[in-house]
Structure formats: structure tokens, C-alpha cells
Coordinates of C-alpha atoms in Angstrom, one line a residue:
Chain A
M1 CA -29.9 108.0 237.0
A2 CA -33.6 108.6 235.2
G3 CA -34.5 111.6 233.3
T4 CA -34.4 113.6 229.8
D5 CA -32.5 112.0 227.0
A6 CA -29.2 113.2 226.0
I7 CA -28.9 112.1 222.9
R8 CA -31.0 110.1 220.7
A9 CA -30.3 108.7 217.4
D10 CA -33.3 108.4 214.8
A11 CA -32.5 105.8 212.0
V12 CA -28.7 107.0 211.3
S13 CA -27.3 105.5 208.4
K14 CA -23.7 105.6 207.2
T15 CA -22.5 104.8 203.7
F16 CA -18.8 105.5 202.9
T17 CA -18.3 106.1 198.7
I18 CA -14.6 105.9 197.6
G19 CA -14.6 106.2 193.8
K20 CA -17.2 103.6 192.6
E21 CA -17.4 101.8 195.9
S22 CA -19.7 102.2 198.1
F23 CA -19.4 100.7 201.6
Q24 CA -22.2 100.5 203.8
A25 CA -20.8 101.2 207.4
L26 CA -24.2 101.8 209.4
G27 CA -27.5 100.4 208.5
E28 CA -30.4 102.2 210.3
V29 CA -29.4 102.7 214.1
S30 CA -31.9 104.1 216.7
L31 CA -30.7 104.7 220.3
E32 CA -31.6 106.8 223.4
I33 CA -28.5 107.9 226.1
P34 CA -30.3 109.1 229.3
E35 CA -28.5 112.0 230.8
R36 CA -25.7 111.3 233.1
T37 CA -25.4 107.4 232.1
F38 CA -22.2 106.0 231.1
A39 CA -22.9 104.0 227.9
T40 CA -20.5 102.2 226.0
F41 CA -20.2 100.7 222.1
I42 CA -19.0 97.3 222.1
G43 CA -18.7 95.1 219.0
P44 CA -16.2 93.2 216.3
S45 CA -14.0 95.5 214.1
G46 CA -16.1 96.9 211.2
C47 CA -19.3 97.2 212.9
G48 CA -19.3 101.0 212.1
K49 CA -19.2 101.7 216.4
S50 CA -16.5 104.6 216.0
T51 CA -18.0 105.9 212.5
L52 CA -21.5 105.8 215.2
L53 CA -19.4 107.8 217.8
R54 CA -18.0 110.3 215.2
I55 CA -22.0 110.9 214.1
L56 CA -23.5 111.4 217.6
A57 CA -20.5 114.0 218.2
D58 CA -20.7 115.5 214.2
V59 CA -17.6 114.8 213.2
I60 CA -19.0 113.5 210.4
A61 CA -22.3 113.4 208.8
P62 CA -24.7 110.4 208.8
T63 CA -25.9 109.3 205.3
S64 CA -29.5 109.7 206.1
G65 CA -31.3 109.8 210.0
E66 CA -31.2 112.7 212.7
V67 CA -29.5 113.1 215.9
S68 CA -30.1 115.5 218.8
V69 CA -28.6 116.2 221.2
F70 CA -30.2 117.8 224.7
G71 CA -33.3 118.7 222.0
R72 CA -30.8 120.1 219.6
S73 CA -29.1 119.2 216.3
A74 CA -25.9 117.4 216.6
A75 CA -24.4 120.0 214.9
Q76 CA -25.8 122.8 216.9
A77 CA -24.8 121.1 220.0
R78 CA -20.9 120.9 218.6
E79 CA -21.1 124.2 217.5
E80 CA -22.1 125.4 221.0
R81 CA -18.9 123.5 222.1
D82 CA -21.2 121.1 224.3
F83 CA -18.4 118.2 223.5
G84 CA -15.4 116.2 224.7
F85 CA -13.6 114.0 222.8
V86 CA -10.7 111.5 223.0
F87 CA -9.4 109.8 220.5
Q88 CA -7.7 106.5 219.8
D89 CA -4.6 108.3 219.4
P90 CA -4.0 111.2 222.1
V91 CA -3.5 113.3 219.3
L92 CA -1.5 115.9 221.6
L93 CA 0.0 118.9 220.0
P94 CA 3.7 118.4 220.1
W95 CA 4.7 121.9 220.1
R96 CA 2.8 122.4 223.2
S97 CA 3.7 121.6 226.6
A98 CA 0.8 119.0 228.6
L99 CA -0.7 122.8 229.7
A100 CA -0.8 124.4 226.6
N101 CA -2.4 121.0 225.4
V102 CA -4.6 121.4 227.8
E103 CA -5.7 125.1 227.2
L104 CA -6.1 124.9 223.9
P105 CA -10.0 124.8 223.6
M106 CA -9.8 127.2 226.0
Q107 CA -7.5 129.5 223.9
L108 CA -10.0 128.5 220.9
N109 CA -13.0 129.8 223.0
G110 CA -11.5 133.0 223.5
I111 CA -11.0 132.6 227.9
D112 CA -8.3 135.1 229.0
K113 CA -4.7 133.6 229.9
A114 CA -4.9 133.7 233.6
E115 CA -8.1 131.6 234.0
R116 CA -7.3 129.2 231.5
R117 CA -4.1 128.3 233.1
A118 CA -5.7 128.0 236.3
R119 CA -8.4 125.7 234.7
A120 CA -6.0 123.9 233.0
L121 CA -4.1 123.7 236.4
E122 CA -6.9 122.4 238.1
L123 CA -7.8 119.2 235.1
L124 CA -3.9 118.2 235.1
D125 CA -4.8 117.8 239.1
L126 CA -8.2 116.0 238.7
V127 CA -6.4 113.4 235.6
G128 CA -3.5 113.0 238.4
L129 CA -0.4 114.7 236.2
Q130 CA 0.5 117.5 238.8
G131 CA 4.6 118.1 237.9
F132 CA 4.2 117.5 234.9
E133 CA 2.5 120.9 233.8
K134 CA 6.2 121.8 231.5
A135 CA 6.5 118.6 229.7
L136 CA 6.4 118.2 226.3
P137 CA 4.5 115.0 224.7
A138 CA 7.0 113.6 223.4
K139 CA 8.6 113.2 227.2
L140 CA 4.9 111.7 228.5
S141 CA 4.5 108.0 228.6
G142 CA 1.3 106.4 226.5
G143 CA -0.7 106.7 229.8
M144 CA 0.4 110.0 230.7
A145 CA -0.6 111.1 227.3
R146 CA -3.6 109.8 227.6
R147 CA -4.8 111.3 231.1
V148 CA -3.8 115.1 229.2
A149 CA -6.0 114.4 226.3
I150 CA -8.9 113.2 228.6
A151 CA -8.2 116.8 231.0
R152 CA -8.5 118.7 227.1
A153 CA -11.8 116.9 226.7
L154 CA -13.1 118.0 230.0
T155 CA -11.8 121.9 230.1
L156 CA -14.9 123.4 228.4
G157 CA -17.0 121.2 231.1
P158 CA -18.8 119.5 228.4
R159 CA -22.4 118.6 228.7
V160 CA -21.2 114.9 226.8
L161 CA -17.6 113.1 226.5
F162 CA -16.9 111.3 224.0
L163 CA -14.1 108.0 224.0
D164 CA -13.1 106.6 221.0
E165 CA -11.1 103.9 222.7
P166 CA -9.1 105.8 224.7
F167 CA -6.9 103.2 226.5
N168 CA -6.4 101.1 223.3
G169 CA -2.8 100.2 223.4
L170 CA -2.1 100.3 226.9
D171 CA -1.4 96.9 228.8
E172 CA -3.8 94.9 231.1
I173 CA -3.1 96.7 234.7
R174 CA -2.6 100.1 233.3
R175 CA -5.9 99.7 231.5
Q176 CA -7.7 98.8 234.9
N177 CA -5.6 102.1 236.2
M178 CA -6.8 103.9 233.7
N179 CA -10.6 102.8 233.9
A180 CA -10.8 102.9 237.7
E181 CA -9.4 106.6 237.4
L182 CA -12.0 107.5 234.5
Q183 CA -14.3 106.0 236.9
R184 CA -13.7 108.5 239.6
I185 CA -13.7 111.6 237.6
W186 CA -17.0 110.3 236.1
L187 CA -18.6 110.5 239.4
E188 CA -16.8 113.8 240.0
T189 CA -18.3 115.2 237.1
R190 CA -21.0 113.0 235.8
T191 CA -21.0 113.9 232.4
T192 CA -22.9 111.8 229.6
T193 CA -19.8 109.9 228.6
V194 CA -20.4 107.6 225.2
L195 CA -17.2 104.8 225.5
V196 CA -16.0 103.0 222.3
T197 CA -14.2 99.6 223.4
H198 CA -14.1 96.3 222.3
N199 CA -12.8 95.0 225.9
V200 CA -15.8 93.4 227.9
S201 CA -14.8 94.0 231.4
E202 CA -13.8 97.4 230.8
A203 CA -17.3 97.8 229.4
V204 CA -19.1 96.4 232.2
F205 CA -16.6 98.2 234.8
L206 CA -17.7 101.6 233.1
S207 CA -21.5 101.7 232.0
D208 CA -24.2 101.9 232.9
R209 CA -25.5 100.9 229.6
V210 CA -24.3 98.8 227.1
F211 CA -24.9 98.5 223.4
V212 CA -23.5 95.1 221.5
M213 CA -23.1 96.2 218.1
G214 CA -22.7 93.6 214.6
R215 CA -21.4 94.4 211.4
N216 CA -22.3 94.0 207.7
P217 CA -24.0 96.4 208.2
G218 CA -23.0 97.8 211.2
R219 CA -26.1 97.7 213.6
I220 CA -27.2 97.5 217.0
M221 CA -28.0 93.7 218.2
A222 CA -28.6 93.9 221.8
Q223 CA -28.6 96.6 224.9
L224 CA -27.7 95.2 228.8
E225 CA -28.0 97.8 231.4
I226 CA -24.8 97.0 234.1
D227 CA -27.1 98.0 237.7
L228 CA -23.6 97.6 239.6
P229 CA -23.3 99.9 242.9
R230 CA -20.7 102.7 242.0
P231 CA -17.9 103.4 242.8
R232 CA -16.6 100.3 241.5
T233 CA -13.5 98.3 242.2
I234 CA -11.3 95.5 241.5
E235 CA -12.5 93.4 244.1
T236 CA -16.1 94.6 242.5
M237 CA -14.0 92.9 239.1
T238 CA -14.6 89.3 240.9
S239 CA -18.2 89.7 242.4
P240 CA -20.4 86.9 241.0
E241 CA -22.6 89.8 239.4
F242 CA -20.0 91.4 237.7
V243 CA -18.5 87.8 236.5
E244 CA -22.8 87.3 235.4
Y245 CA -22.6 90.4 233.5
D246 CA -19.2 90.2 232.1
R247 CA -20.8 86.0 231.2
E248 CA -23.8 87.6 229.5
L249 CA -22.0 90.4 227.7
T250 CA -19.5 88.2 226.4
A251 CA -22.1 85.6 224.9
L252 CA -24.1 88.5 223.7
L253 CA -20.6 89.9 221.8
R254 CA -19.8 86.5 220.6
T255 CA -23.6 86.3 219.0
A256 CA -22.6 89.8 217.0
Y257 CA -19.6 88.2 215.6
E258 CA -20.9 84.6 214.7
D259 CA -23.4 86.7 212.7
A260 CA -20.6 88.7 211.3
E261 CA -18.8 85.3 210.2
P262 CA -21.2 83.0 208.4
Chain B
M1 CA 10.4 112.1 238.4
S2 CA 9.7 115.3 236.1
A3 CA 10.4 115.9 232.9
T4 CA 13.9 114.7 231.8
T5 CA 16.9 117.2 230.9
T6 CA 17.8 116.2 227.2
T7 CA 21.4 116.8 226.1
A8 CA 22.1 120.5 225.2
P9 CA 22.4 121.5 221.7
E10 CA 25.9 122.7 222.0
V11 CA 26.9 119.6 224.1
R12 CA 25.6 117.6 220.7
L13 CA 27.4 120.1 218.3
R14 CA 31.4 119.7 220.6
G15 CA 30.5 115.8 220.5
A16 CA 30.4 116.0 216.4
A17 CA 33.1 118.4 215.9
V18 CA 36.0 115.9 216.9
P19 CA 35.6 113.3 214.7
T20 CA 34.5 116.0 212.0
A21 CA 37.9 118.0 212.7
L22 CA 39.8 114.8 213.1
T23 CA 38.6 113.5 209.5
L24 CA 39.2 117.2 207.7
L25 CA 42.9 117.2 209.3
V26 CA 43.5 113.6 207.7
V27 CA 42.2 114.6 204.2
L28 CA 44.1 117.7 204.0
A29 CA 47.5 115.9 205.3
C30 CA 47.0 113.2 202.0
W31 CA 46.3 116.2 199.9
Q32 CA 49.4 117.8 201.0
V33 CA 51.0 114.6 200.5
A34 CA 50.1 113.3 197.4
V35 CA 50.3 117.1 195.1
P36 CA 54.4 116.3 195.5
L37 CA 54.2 113.1 195.2
L38 CA 52.2 112.4 192.5
D39 CA 53.5 115.9 190.6
I40 CA 50.4 117.2 189.8
P41 CA 51.0 120.9 188.4
V42 CA 50.3 124.1 190.4
Y43 CA 47.4 125.5 188.4
V44 CA 45.3 122.1 188.3
L45 CA 46.2 121.7 192.3
P46 CA 48.5 122.8 194.7
S47 CA 48.8 121.8 197.9
P48 CA 47.2 123.4 201.1
T49 CA 50.1 125.0 202.0
A50 CA 50.7 126.1 199.0
I51 CA 46.9 128.1 198.7
L52 CA 47.3 129.4 202.0
A53 CA 50.5 131.0 201.1
H54 CA 50.3 132.2 197.6
A55 CA 46.9 132.7 197.4
D56 CA 45.4 136.8 196.8
W57 CA 43.2 136.1 199.7
S58 CA 42.2 139.9 199.7
A59 CA 40.1 139.3 196.3
I60 CA 39.1 136.0 197.8
V61 CA 37.2 137.8 200.4
S62 CA 36.1 140.8 198.2
A63 CA 34.3 137.8 196.2
S64 CA 33.2 136.1 199.4
G65 CA 31.7 139.3 200.6
S66 CA 29.5 139.9 197.2
T67 CA 28.6 136.3 197.4
S68 CA 27.4 136.3 200.6
V69 CA 24.6 139.2 200.2
G70 CA 23.5 137.1 196.9
V71 CA 23.2 133.8 199.1
V72 CA 21.2 136.0 202.0
L73 CA 19.1 137.7 199.7
G74 CA 18.2 135.0 197.2
F75 CA 17.9 131.9 200.3
V76 CA 15.2 134.6 202.3
A77 CA 13.6 135.5 198.8
G78 CA 13.2 132.0 197.3
N79 CA 12.6 130.6 200.5
L80 CA 9.9 133.0 201.5
L81 CA 8.3 132.6 198.2
G82 CA 7.9 128.5 198.2
F83 CA 6.7 129.1 202.4
V84 CA 4.0 131.4 201.3
L85 CA 3.0 129.4 197.6
A86 CA 2.4 126.7 199.6
G87 CA 0.5 128.3 202.7
L88 CA -1.4 129.9 199.6
I89 CA -1.6 125.8 198.2
A90 CA -3.0 124.5 201.5
W91 CA -5.4 127.1 202.5
S92 CA -7.6 127.1 199.2
A93 CA -8.1 124.5 196.8
A94 CA -8.4 127.6 193.8
A95 CA -5.5 128.9 194.6
A96 CA -4.0 125.2 194.6
S97 CA -5.1 124.6 191.4
V98 CA -3.7 128.1 189.5
L99 CA 0.0 128.2 191.4
Y100 CA 1.0 124.7 191.8
P101 CA 1.3 124.6 188.0
I102 CA 2.5 127.8 188.0
G103 CA 5.9 127.0 190.5
L104 CA 6.0 123.7 189.1
S105 CA 6.6 124.9 184.9
L106 CA 9.1 128.1 186.7
R107 CA 10.8 125.3 188.1
S108 CA 10.7 123.4 184.6
V109 CA 13.0 125.9 182.7
P110 CA 16.4 125.0 183.5
I111 CA 17.5 128.1 185.0
I112 CA 20.7 128.2 182.4
A113 CA 17.6 128.9 179.8
L114 CA 16.5 132.2 181.5
A115 CA 19.9 133.9 182.6
P116 CA 20.1 135.9 179.4
F117 CA 16.2 137.0 180.1
I118 CA 16.9 137.8 184.0
T119 CA 19.8 139.8 183.1
L120 CA 17.6 142.1 180.6
A121 CA 15.2 142.4 183.0
V122 CA 17.2 143.1 186.3
G123 CA 20.3 143.8 185.6
R124 CA 24.1 142.3 186.4
G125 CA 25.3 141.7 189.6
V126 CA 23.4 141.3 192.9
S127 CA 20.0 141.3 191.4
A128 CA 20.5 138.7 189.1
T129 CA 22.8 136.5 191.4
T130 CA 19.9 136.7 193.8
T131 CA 17.2 136.5 191.6
V132 CA 19.0 132.9 190.1
A133 CA 19.4 131.7 193.9
G134 CA 15.6 132.6 194.7
L135 CA 14.2 130.1 191.5
I136 CA 16.5 127.5 192.7
V137 CA 15.5 127.8 196.0
F138 CA 12.4 127.9 196.0
F139 CA 10.2 124.7 194.6
P140 CA 12.0 122.3 197.0
T141 CA 10.8 124.9 199.8
L142 CA 7.2 124.7 198.3
V143 CA 7.1 121.0 197.8
N144 CA 8.4 120.2 201.8
V145 CA 6.4 123.0 203.2
L146 CA 3.5 121.7 201.5
A147 CA 4.0 118.3 202.7
G148 CA 4.3 119.6 205.8
F149 CA 0.5 121.3 205.7
R150 CA -0.3 118.3 204.9
S151 CA 1.2 116.1 207.4
V152 CA -1.7 116.6 210.3
E153 CA -3.3 113.8 211.4
R154 CA -7.1 112.9 210.6
E155 CA -7.8 113.3 214.1
A156 CA -6.1 116.4 214.7
L157 CA -8.5 117.8 212.6
E158 CA -11.3 115.7 213.9
L159 CA -10.2 117.4 217.4
M160 CA -10.4 120.8 216.1
R161 CA -13.8 120.3 214.1
V162 CA -14.9 119.0 217.9
L163 CA -14.0 122.3 219.6
N164 CA -15.8 124.3 216.5
A165 CA -12.4 125.9 215.5
S166 CA -12.4 128.1 212.9
K167 CA -10.4 127.8 209.4
R168 CA -8.0 130.2 210.4
D169 CA -7.5 128.3 214.1
V170 CA -7.1 125.1 212.3
F171 CA -4.3 126.6 210.1
V172 CA -2.3 128.7 212.6
R173 CA -2.4 126.8 215.7
V174 CA -2.0 123.1 214.2
Q175 CA -0.9 123.1 210.2
L176 CA 1.4 125.8 210.4
P177 CA 3.3 124.5 213.3
A178 CA 3.2 121.4 211.6
A179 CA 5.1 122.3 209.2
L180 CA 7.8 123.7 210.5
P181 CA 10.3 120.6 211.0
L182 CA 9.8 119.9 206.9
F183 CA 10.1 123.7 206.6
F184 CA 13.7 123.3 208.0
D185 CA 14.5 120.3 206.2
A186 CA 13.9 122.7 203.7
L187 CA 15.8 125.5 204.8
K188 CA 19.3 122.9 204.9
I189 CA 18.4 121.7 201.3
A190 CA 18.5 125.6 200.5
A191 CA 21.3 126.8 202.4
P192 CA 24.1 125.0 200.0
T193 CA 21.7 125.5 197.3
S194 CA 21.2 129.2 197.4
V195 CA 25.6 129.4 197.3
L196 CA 25.4 126.8 193.9
G197 CA 22.4 129.7 192.4
V198 CA 24.4 132.3 193.0
M199 CA 27.8 131.6 191.8
T200 CA 26.2 129.2 188.6
A201 CA 24.9 133.2 187.9
E202 CA 28.2 134.6 188.9
W203 CA 29.9 132.4 186.2
V204 CA 27.0 132.7 183.6
I205 CA 25.9 136.2 183.6
G206 CA 29.3 138.0 185.8
G207 CA 29.7 140.2 189.1
H208 CA 32.2 140.4 191.3
G209 CA 31.4 136.6 193.2
L210 CA 33.7 133.8 193.9
G211 CA 31.9 132.5 190.7
Q212 CA 33.4 134.7 188.2
L213 CA 36.6 135.1 190.6
I214 CA 37.1 131.2 189.9
L215 CA 36.5 131.7 186.2
T216 CA 38.9 134.0 185.6
E217 CA 41.2 132.4 187.6
S218 CA 41.6 129.4 186.1
L219 CA 41.8 130.8 182.6
A220 CA 44.4 132.7 184.1
L221 CA 46.4 129.7 185.4
N222 CA 46.3 131.0 188.7
G223 CA 45.7 127.8 190.8
E224 CA 46.3 128.7 194.4
T225 CA 43.6 132.0 194.2
M226 CA 41.5 129.7 192.0
W227 CA 41.7 127.3 195.2
G228 CA 41.0 129.8 197.1
G229 CA 37.8 130.9 196.3
I230 CA 36.5 127.0 196.1
V231 CA 37.6 126.7 199.3
A232 CA 35.9 129.9 200.5
S233 CA 32.7 129.0 198.5
A234 CA 32.3 125.4 200.6
V235 CA 33.0 127.6 203.9
I236 CA 30.3 130.0 202.8
A237 CA 27.8 126.8 202.2
G238 CA 29.0 124.8 205.3
L239 CA 28.1 128.1 207.5
A240 CA 25.1 129.0 206.0
F241 CA 23.8 124.7 206.4
T242 CA 25.2 125.3 210.1
L243 CA 23.1 128.5 210.6
V244 CA 20.1 127.2 209.4
S245 CA 20.6 123.8 212.1
L246 CA 21.6 126.0 215.2
A247 CA 18.2 128.3 214.3
E248 CA 16.5 124.5 214.1
R249 CA 17.6 123.5 217.5
L250 CA 16.3 127.0 218.9
L251 CA 12.9 128.0 217.5
I252 CA 11.5 124.1 217.3
P253 CA 13.1 121.9 220.0
W254 CA 10.4 119.9 220.1
A255 CA 10.8 118.1 216.7
G256 CA 14.1 116.6 217.9
D257 CA 12.6 114.1 220.3
Q258 CA 9.4 112.8 217.8

């Protein structure tokens, strides 16, 4: 899996200012994510992991520091539509069917109707939603809406996929199923992926590399490589190696919490 | 399982129609019985059957036509103005800083105070009633539609940014449709308000509509025709509201399931 870095961040920081109050969400964060890697940010709430993700995707600008994506600035990469982003909330447009929601990025990109329809159907198929093309978001379950959001993020064949706690609010079993599906999709596409989560076993199950983050200010405290064969399965989760990774990551995360709450 | 079916609008309407009709019948029956029982003079409140039998219906129908024209024109003009102003305000901060104070001050002047000016400016008749109705209607629509444009979730805007969407695309594909449910709420408020605006104008400025008819018939102590006019104005307002509700269900069916 070695190769060039897909994403590099150099001393990226972020300070939010609201009125006279200012709050440092991120200290100086530097990191590298190699191409075709599944990377994860894990940490206590308020450690700036979502902020860091948004900076990497050029959704918000850093206060200082630089981000490069495949050798260009994050802004350039975004403008060239290199990114797919899945938010905590699926943010489907309620007036558009599942199919039309998946078509949206292609529509904005000026891809003709027949082509985008074919591609959207293919993607709905990939996320296991055949038969629900015409359904409006209000008629979809939480898990189905999230699948649509993932399909939508994949439409333009992004070079980097950003996932901001995409399975938040799903119960444990649904979350495990969605993780297994996400891994399957990832194995098919091998898109460089950056996930934000606060769930340890989710991080171990999906990632090649996990960044453990602490807060006040947000920073990376540790980095852990997960070297487990793929595809990982429900059985993998009970293997001694998995359990050991889980224990190790939990210990690192515990330090991050303790550090933040003196 | 595939997408489930919803209750069709007609079924829902029919379901509500039965209790509504019953309530109406009970009210009419009480009214019919109460008038002779309480010995109410006919020029104040005639019974429903007396109104039906003795009102000058041809005058009422003709006045209703005149009023309806003003209602429709004022409704369209006022809502169009409110919608366009809200769109401009949502689109550009510069436009907002100019247009919002203008809208607000236009709204702050009591419409009655403007009536003489309106008469001088556009004359009497339909042009005056339309202007008054439009002026009464536009501001609630402006406020509602503006709230609609601003109701878009932050993450939806972030999504559009990730997709490198143009400002125009964000507006047309996200903000505009997101504003439609509140626009229809505004239209439902505007429907009866528009009738009020036209009749106020007819009352103050004159003309051939129901406002004028009700005023003159009351002065002539002609209770039946006066009440016929009142009923007709209620019917026009109710009809306008119903038409807007129907249009809402047909045009934005997704909004009902939110």
C-alpha cells in the first residue's frame, strides 16, 4: 500500500473567533496520509477532528499552516472536484428522489442526463439500494439515507473520500453492517479515505492508520498502524490480533481523555 | 418492501369534509333557531333562510366578481413582490441593506393612511383595490420566504462547497426549493388577507365590490343583502385558501412528509 502521500498537512491550526471570544480548536497539526490508505481520526469530542477533516477538504480554511492533496493545494483539489464528503447528517435534499440525490454532483458537473442516470443506478446498486431509486428521503430509514449519502459522495470517482461520523446514531448492529459494507466498497474502489469517529472498534475494523487526537487545543497525540488482513469480518473482530489493537487504541484514547480532563 | 404509498390528497380532503360539513350545519341550525327566539331585528341579523330568500343575489354575484378580480391580482402582485424581494435580500447583503428597511417602512405605514395617496396615484376601482391588497400581502410573504432561504442546514451548504457548486447552483438547487414550504405557508396567510385588503379598499376608496355593497346595504338597513355579501366574502376567502392548499399538495408533495 506504500506510495506517494495523498494528503499532507503542515502545522495546520484553527482558531475560531466569535465576537470578542476566540477559541483554538486545533493546535499545530502535521500529518501524512499515503495514497489508497484508510485513515481515521479518533478522539474525545471537542478535539477538533471534524474541524481537521473540514480543513483537509477545504470546506473551511485553516488559520495557519498548509494542506496539500496530491501535490496541489486543498482548494485546487476541491475545485477540481477531487473530494467526496459524507456528513454526520446524510443531508439529502428532501425534494429529490434517492436517484436524483445521487445524480446531484454529476448534474453540477454538467454530465448529461443519460450518463448520470446510468452512473447513479450503478452506485445505488453498489450501496445495496436497488429498488429504492424513486423513493423520497422521507421514506428512507436512517441506514438507507446514509447509503444514499455514500453513493452520492462516490459519484464523481473522488480521489479522496471524507467521512465525518457517517454512521452516528445507528445502533451497534446496523453500524457493524454499514462498516462491513463500507469496507467492501473501499476494497472495490481503493479510494484514499479519511474517517472521523469516536468508536474504537470501528476505527480498528476499517483503518490502515489511526490518528489519536487530544484537545485543548486539538492535536494528534499518537498514531497507530493497523496491520490486519482484509477483508476483515465479524470473526476478525474476535481474533486475538484485533482484540490487542482494540486494547492498545483504547489505552491511547484513554490517555487523550485524561490529558484533556486534568 | 419498496417505497410505500401515501394517503392521496383527495382522500385526506374527503376525510376532513364530513366533520366540517356537520359543524357548519349545526351552526346554521342554531342561527336559524336563535334569530326568532331572541327576537333579533332583521336589519341586524336575518336568519339563514331569510338571507337565502330575500338577499339581492344578482347584486352580490356582480360585486363578488369585482372583488375577486382585485383579490387575485393583489394576491399575485403582493406575493410576487414579497418573493422577489426575499430572493434579492437572500442573494446579496448589499441588496438586503437597501431593500429590507424599505420593505419594513412600507409595512409600518398603516394602509388606511396611504389610501388617499393610492387613490390619487392609481385612481379608484380595481387598480386601487389591487394595490391595497398587494401592499398588505407582500410583507408576511417576504419574511416567510426569507426565513425559508435561510433555513438550509449548514451541512447542505458545506456539501455544495465540496462539490464546488456556483452561487447560482446553491441558490437554484438548494435554497429555492428549501424555501417553498414556507412560501406556501405565506400564500395560505395571504389568501384571506388579500380579501381583507380588497374589501378595506372598497370600503375606504369605493368601487363596485363587496366592501362597498356591505356598507351601502347596511346603511339602507337591508340586512339580507348585507349578510349575503358577508357570506360571499367568506366564501371567496375560503376558496382562495383551499386552492392554495391544493396547489401546495400538488406542487411540493415532499414537504408534507418532513
